[in-house]
Amino acid sequence: MDTASIVVGTCLMKCPQPEIEMREREGLLHHFEIVEGQERLKRPKCVIDRMVKEYKRPAAGQDVADPETLRPVPVLHQTIDYLYSIVTRPNSEWYHIYDYVFDRLRAVRQDIVIQDIQGLDAISLLEKIVRFYVLAVYRMGNKITPSFDPTINNQHTQECLKRLLSLYTEVDGPHSNQIEFESIYLMFNLGDTSALLHYLDLPTLIRSSLYIMSVAYGSKNCKYPTCSLEDLLCFNSQDEVENTLEKCGLPVKDGSVCFQKSLFKQEDKVSWKPWQQLENLLNRCNLTGILLGKSDRIPLPDISNLSFNDR
């Protein structure tokens, strides 16, 4: 993009003032933006600090590059930080939270594109956004509701991930969160040839960190303890581990499983339910901090001393 044509936003609020006035006047406020106690009014008043710019498709003749309606990088970060404080709001159904946050994050991404935000600024913003999409997959599973479609959520996840991974190669690093998002990309694209080729192009350090995830799948002469699998994949019990492995055609003997590609069979329909171990971890952690990439993260199982015994 020609640097002379790049526009820099000047809106220092989470929502431009003209939009605030219009949506209040037209009764287009979201439940999360309304003064408490006025939810049933036809024209409720808004709480200015709760107003967040909503996503709008560009209309013909509309100037989407108006600096007064675009938020600069610091304000975009403030906006995401505020949105993620809503994720843990009590007495709010998750699908209501998802509907609101998803739309407002889409508006954030629109501001990023219009201003052609690049470099470390783009990386830090996209990392925060991807984490919400990933959380949504876990919270909603394969359910389809008026506000959540797993296919659409996956589409937005992939778009952000691909741009993020591209930025990692374009911008001088090291990037402290790259391993996290390279792993997410591979898990979202299991079996995809382009994803595997991308993995082979990664620096040795990153590939070595991911290698342990696939060691157990490499030889039919290795056995993997099911108790370790229970921890790694957050199963709720040993019985659940063994039942799942049996459904997949993988033999279990003496508390271990032998991974064999030739025996593996995929279930036609995978049922979704919360993982109790992960739920316990999430309840003990600051979920907002996790989404923002701060230090309060979910502790991963220690697999550094894991060994594989030959039969």
PDB file of C-alpha atoms in Angstrom, residues 83-214:
ATOM      1  CA  LEU A  83     -14.316  -7.116  25.505  1.00  0.00           C
ATOM      2  CA  TYR A  84     -12.473  -9.909  27.275  1.00  0.00           C
ATOM      3  CA  SER A  85     -13.580  -8.596  30.641  1.00  0.00           C
ATOM      4  CA  ILE A  86     -17.109  -9.402  29.447  1.00  0.00           C
ATOM      5  CA  VAL A  87     -16.204 -13.057  28.825  1.00  0.00           C
ATOM      6  CA  THR A  88     -16.246 -13.714  32.562  1.00  0.00           C
ATOM      7  CA  ARG A  89     -19.281 -11.562  33.325  1.00  0.00           C
ATOM      8  CA  PRO A  90     -21.574 -13.403  35.772  1.00  0.00           C
ATOM      9  CA  ASN A  91     -25.201 -14.211  34.959  1.00  0.00           C
ATOM     10  CA  SER A  92     -24.602 -13.980  31.198  1.00  0.00           C
ATOM     11  CA  GLU A  93     -25.173 -16.883  28.825  1.00  0.00           C
ATOM     12  CA  TRP A  94     -22.115 -17.774  26.758  1.00  0.00           C
ATOM     13  CA  TYR A  95     -23.950 -17.520  23.415  1.00  0.00           C
ATOM     14  CA  HIS A  96     -24.919 -13.909  24.259  1.00  0.00           C
ATOM     15  CA  ILE A  97     -21.302 -13.142  25.122  1.00  0.00           C
ATOM     16  CA  TYR A  98     -20.046 -14.805  21.949  1.00  0.00           C
ATOM     17  CA  ASP A  99     -22.492 -12.941  19.713  1.00  0.00           C
ATOM     18  CA  TYR A 100     -21.407  -9.571  21.105  1.00  0.00           C
ATOM     19  CA  VAL A 101     -17.659 -10.152  21.338  1.00  0.00           C
ATOM     20  CA  PHE A 102     -17.443 -11.841  17.919  1.00  0.00           C
ATOM     21  CA  ASP A 103     -19.118  -8.874  16.217  1.00  0.00           C
ATOM     22  CA  ARG A 104     -16.966  -6.290  18.005  1.00  0.00           C
ATOM     23  CA  LEU A 105     -13.766  -8.211  17.239  1.00  0.00           C
ATOM     24  CA  ARG A 106     -14.783  -8.219  13.603  1.00  0.00           C
ATOM     25  CA  ALA A 107     -14.962  -4.427  13.765  1.00  0.00           C
ATOM     26  CA  VAL A 108     -11.484  -4.388  15.338  1.00  0.00           C
ATOM     27  CA  ARG A 109     -10.161  -6.479  12.451  1.00  0.00           C
ATOM     28  CA  GLN A 110     -11.828  -4.107  10.007  1.00  0.00           C
ATOM     29  CA  ASP A 111     -10.004  -1.167  11.599  1.00  0.00           C
ATOM     30  CA  ILE A 112      -6.736  -3.107  11.359  1.00  0.00           C
ATOM     31  CA  VAL A 113      -7.208  -3.725   7.623  1.00  0.00           C
ATOM     32  CA  ILE A 114      -8.340  -0.209   6.716  1.00  0.00           C
ATOM     33  CA  GLN A 115      -5.368   1.341   8.533  1.00  0.00           C
ATOM     34  CA  ASP A 116      -3.025  -1.340   7.112  1.00  0.00           C
ATOM     35  CA  ILE A 117      -1.621  -2.024  10.570  1.00  0.00           C
ATOM     36  CA  GLN A 118       1.498  -4.163  10.218  1.00  0.00           C
ATOM     37  CA  GLY A 119       4.458  -5.485  12.194  1.00  0.00           C
ATOM     38  CA  LEU A 120       4.455  -6.162  15.896  1.00  0.00           C
ATOM     39  CA  ASP A 121       1.254  -4.153  16.361  1.00  0.00           C
ATOM     40  CA  ALA A 122      -0.646  -6.474  14.036  1.00  0.00           C
ATOM     41  CA  ILE A 123       0.883  -9.559  15.664  1.00  0.00           C
ATOM     42  CA  SER A 124      -0.105  -8.534  19.194  1.00  0.00           C
ATOM     43  CA  LEU A 125      -3.679  -7.723  18.122  1.00  0.00           C
ATOM     44  CA  LEU A 126      -4.204 -10.906  16.100  1.00  0.00           C
ATOM     45  CA  GLU A 127      -2.817 -13.122  18.867  1.00  0.00           C
ATOM     46  CA  LYS A 128      -5.458 -11.798  21.247  1.00  0.00           C
ATOM     47  CA  ILE A 129      -8.228 -12.252  18.676  1.00  0.00           C
ATOM     48  CA  VAL A 130      -7.322 -15.851  17.790  1.00  0.00           C
ATOM     49  CA  ARG A 131      -7.456 -16.919  21.436  1.00  0.00           C
ATOM     50  CA  PHE A 132     -11.114 -15.914  21.640  1.00  0.00           C
ATOM     51  CA  TYR A 133     -12.013 -17.912  18.518  1.00  0.00           C
ATOM     52  CA  VAL A 134     -10.268 -20.963  19.979  1.00  0.00           C
ATOM     53  CA  LEU A 135     -12.095 -20.566  23.295  1.00  0.00           C
ATOM     54  CA  ALA A 136     -15.382 -20.338  21.385  1.00  0.00           C
ATOM     55  CA  VAL A 137     -14.731 -23.706  19.725  1.00  0.00           C
ATOM     56  CA  TYR A 138     -14.290 -25.302  23.139  1.00  0.00           C
ATOM     57  CA  ARG A 139     -17.251 -23.565  24.766  1.00  0.00           C
ATOM     58  CA  MET A 140     -19.696 -24.210  21.917  1.00  0.00           C
ATOM     59  CA  GLY A 141     -18.340 -27.482  20.503  1.00  0.00           C
ATOM     60  CA  ASN A 142     -20.253 -28.566  17.413  1.00  0.00           C
ATOM     61  CA  LYS A 143     -23.507 -26.872  18.422  1.00  0.00           C
ATOM     62  CA  ILE A 144     -25.099 -24.454  15.975  1.00  0.00           C
ATOM     63  CA  THR A 145     -27.076 -21.568  17.470  1.00  0.00           C
ATOM     64  CA  PRO A 146     -28.417 -18.305  15.998  1.00  0.00           C
ATOM     65  CA  SER A 147     -25.208 -16.623  17.194  1.00  0.00           C
ATOM     66  CA  PHE A 148     -22.652 -19.415  16.662  1.00  0.00           C
ATOM     67  CA  ASP A 149     -21.835 -21.368  13.522  1.00  0.00           C
ATOM     68  CA  PRO A 150     -18.686 -23.515  13.916  1.00  0.00           C
ATOM     69  CA  THR A 151     -17.942 -23.231  10.181  1.00  0.00           C
ATOM     70  CA  ILE A 152     -17.978 -19.428  10.266  1.00  0.00           C
ATOM     71  CA  ASN A 153     -15.959 -19.335  13.485  1.00  0.00           C
ATOM     72  CA  ASN A 154     -13.407 -21.684  11.915  1.00  0.00           C
ATOM     73  CA  GLN A 155     -13.227 -19.481   8.828  1.00  0.00           C
ATOM     74  CA  HIS A 156     -12.369 -16.423  10.902  1.00  0.00           C
ATOM     75  CA  THR A 157      -9.877 -18.427  12.954  1.00  0.00           C
ATOM     76  CA  GLN A 158      -8.080 -19.622   9.835  1.00  0.00           C
ATOM     77  CA  GLU A 159      -7.963 -16.147   8.303  1.00  0.00           C
ATOM     78  CA  CYS A 160      -6.370 -14.677  11.430  1.00  0.00           C
ATOM     79  CA  LEU A 161      -3.991 -17.593  11.930  1.00  0.00           C
ATOM     80  CA  LYS A 162      -2.687 -17.494   8.363  1.00  0.00           C
ATOM     81  CA  ARG A 163      -2.092 -13.753   8.557  1.00  0.00           C
ATOM     82  CA  LEU A 164      -0.426 -14.169  11.946  1.00  0.00           C
ATOM     83  CA  LEU A 165       1.907 -16.923  10.758  1.00  0.00           C
ATOM     84  CA  SER A 166       2.806 -14.824   7.732  1.00  0.00           C
ATOM     85  CA  LEU A 167       3.682 -11.892   9.987  1.00  0.00           C
ATOM     86  CA  TYR A 168       5.960 -14.109  12.080  1.00  0.00           C
ATOM     87  CA  THR A 169       8.093 -14.667   8.964  1.00  0.00           C
ATOM     88  CA  GLU A 170       7.978 -11.031   7.839  1.00  0.00           C
ATOM     89  CA  VAL A 171       8.779  -9.351  11.142  1.00  0.00           C
ATOM     90  CA  ASP A 172      12.110  -9.807  12.900  1.00  0.00           C
ATOM     91  CA  GLY A 173      11.772 -11.950  16.016  1.00  0.00           C
ATOM     92  CA  PRO A 174      11.981 -13.863  18.183  1.00  0.00           C
ATOM     93  CA  HIS A 175       8.236 -13.913  18.830  1.00  0.00           C
ATOM     94  CA  SER A 176       7.492 -15.218  22.316  1.00  0.00           C
ATOM     95  CA  ASN A 177       4.047 -16.614  21.421  1.00  0.00           C
ATOM     96  CA  GLN A 178       4.899 -18.146  18.044  1.00  0.00           C
ATOM     97  CA  ILE A 179       5.053 -21.745  19.280  1.00  0.00           C
ATOM     98  CA  GLU A 180       1.589 -21.372  20.812  1.00  0.00           C
ATOM     99  CA  PHE A 181       0.012 -20.245  17.545  1.00  0.00           C
ATOM    100  CA  GLU A 182       1.994 -22.566  15.283  1.00  0.00           C
ATOM    101  CA  SER A 183       0.598 -25.406  17.413  1.00  0.00           C
ATOM    102  CA  ILE A 184      -2.943 -24.049  17.152  1.00  0.00           C
ATOM    103  CA  TYR A 185      -2.598 -23.805  13.368  1.00  0.00           C
ATOM    104  CA  LEU A 186      -1.480 -27.440  13.094  1.00  0.00           C
ATOM    105  CA  MET A 187      -4.301 -28.662  15.328  1.00  0.00           C
ATOM    106  CA  PHE A 188      -6.864 -26.736  13.279  1.00  0.00           C
ATOM    107  CA  ASN A 189      -5.497 -28.278  10.083  1.00  0.00           C
ATOM    108  CA  LEU A 190      -4.761 -31.902  10.982  1.00  0.00           C
ATOM    109  CA  GLY A 191      -4.209 -33.892   7.790  1.00  0.00           C
ATOM    110  CA  ASP A 192      -3.906 -30.814   5.580  1.00  0.00           C
ATOM    111  CA  THR A 193      -0.900 -31.061   3.256  1.00  0.00           C
ATOM    112  CA  SER A 194      -0.185 -27.330   3.190  1.00  0.00           C
ATOM    113  CA  ALA A 195      -0.149 -27.242   7.009  1.00  0.00           C
ATOM    114  CA  LEU A 196       2.334 -30.116   7.115  1.00  0.00           C
ATOM    115  CA  LEU A 197       4.566 -28.404   4.543  1.00  0.00           C
ATOM    116  CA  HIS A 198       4.393 -25.244   6.627  1.00  0.00           C
ATOM    117  CA  TYR A 199       5.506 -27.256   9.657  1.00  0.00           C
ATOM    118  CA  LEU A 200       8.566 -28.547   7.760  1.00  0.00           C
ATOM    119  CA  ASP A 201       9.566 -24.965   6.982  1.00  0.00           C
ATOM    120  CA  LEU A 202       9.525 -23.915  10.640  1.00  0.00           C
ATOM    121  CA  PRO A 203      12.793 -23.205  12.489  1.00  0.00           C
ATOM    122  CA  THR A 204      14.336 -26.258  14.159  1.00  0.00           C
ATOM    123  CA  LEU A 205      13.645 -24.908  17.653  1.00  0.00           C
ATOM    124  CA  ILE A 206       9.907 -24.708  17.000  1.00  0.00           C
ATOM    125  CA  ARG A 207       9.729 -28.072  15.256  1.00  0.00           C
ATOM    126  CA  SER A 208      11.591 -29.708  18.168  1.00  0.00           C
ATOM    127  CA  SER A 209       9.042 -28.258  20.623  1.00  0.00           C
ATOM    128  CA  LEU A 210       6.212 -29.778  18.571  1.00  0.00           C
ATOM    129  CA  TYR A 211       7.969 -33.096  17.956  1.00  0.00           C
ATOM    130  CA  ILE A 212       6.918 -34.689  21.258  1.00  0.00           C
ATOM    131  CA  MET A 213       3.267 -34.366  20.167  1.00  0.00           C
ATOM    132  CA  SER A 214       3.807 -36.883  17.377  1.00  0.00           C
TER     133      SER A 214
END
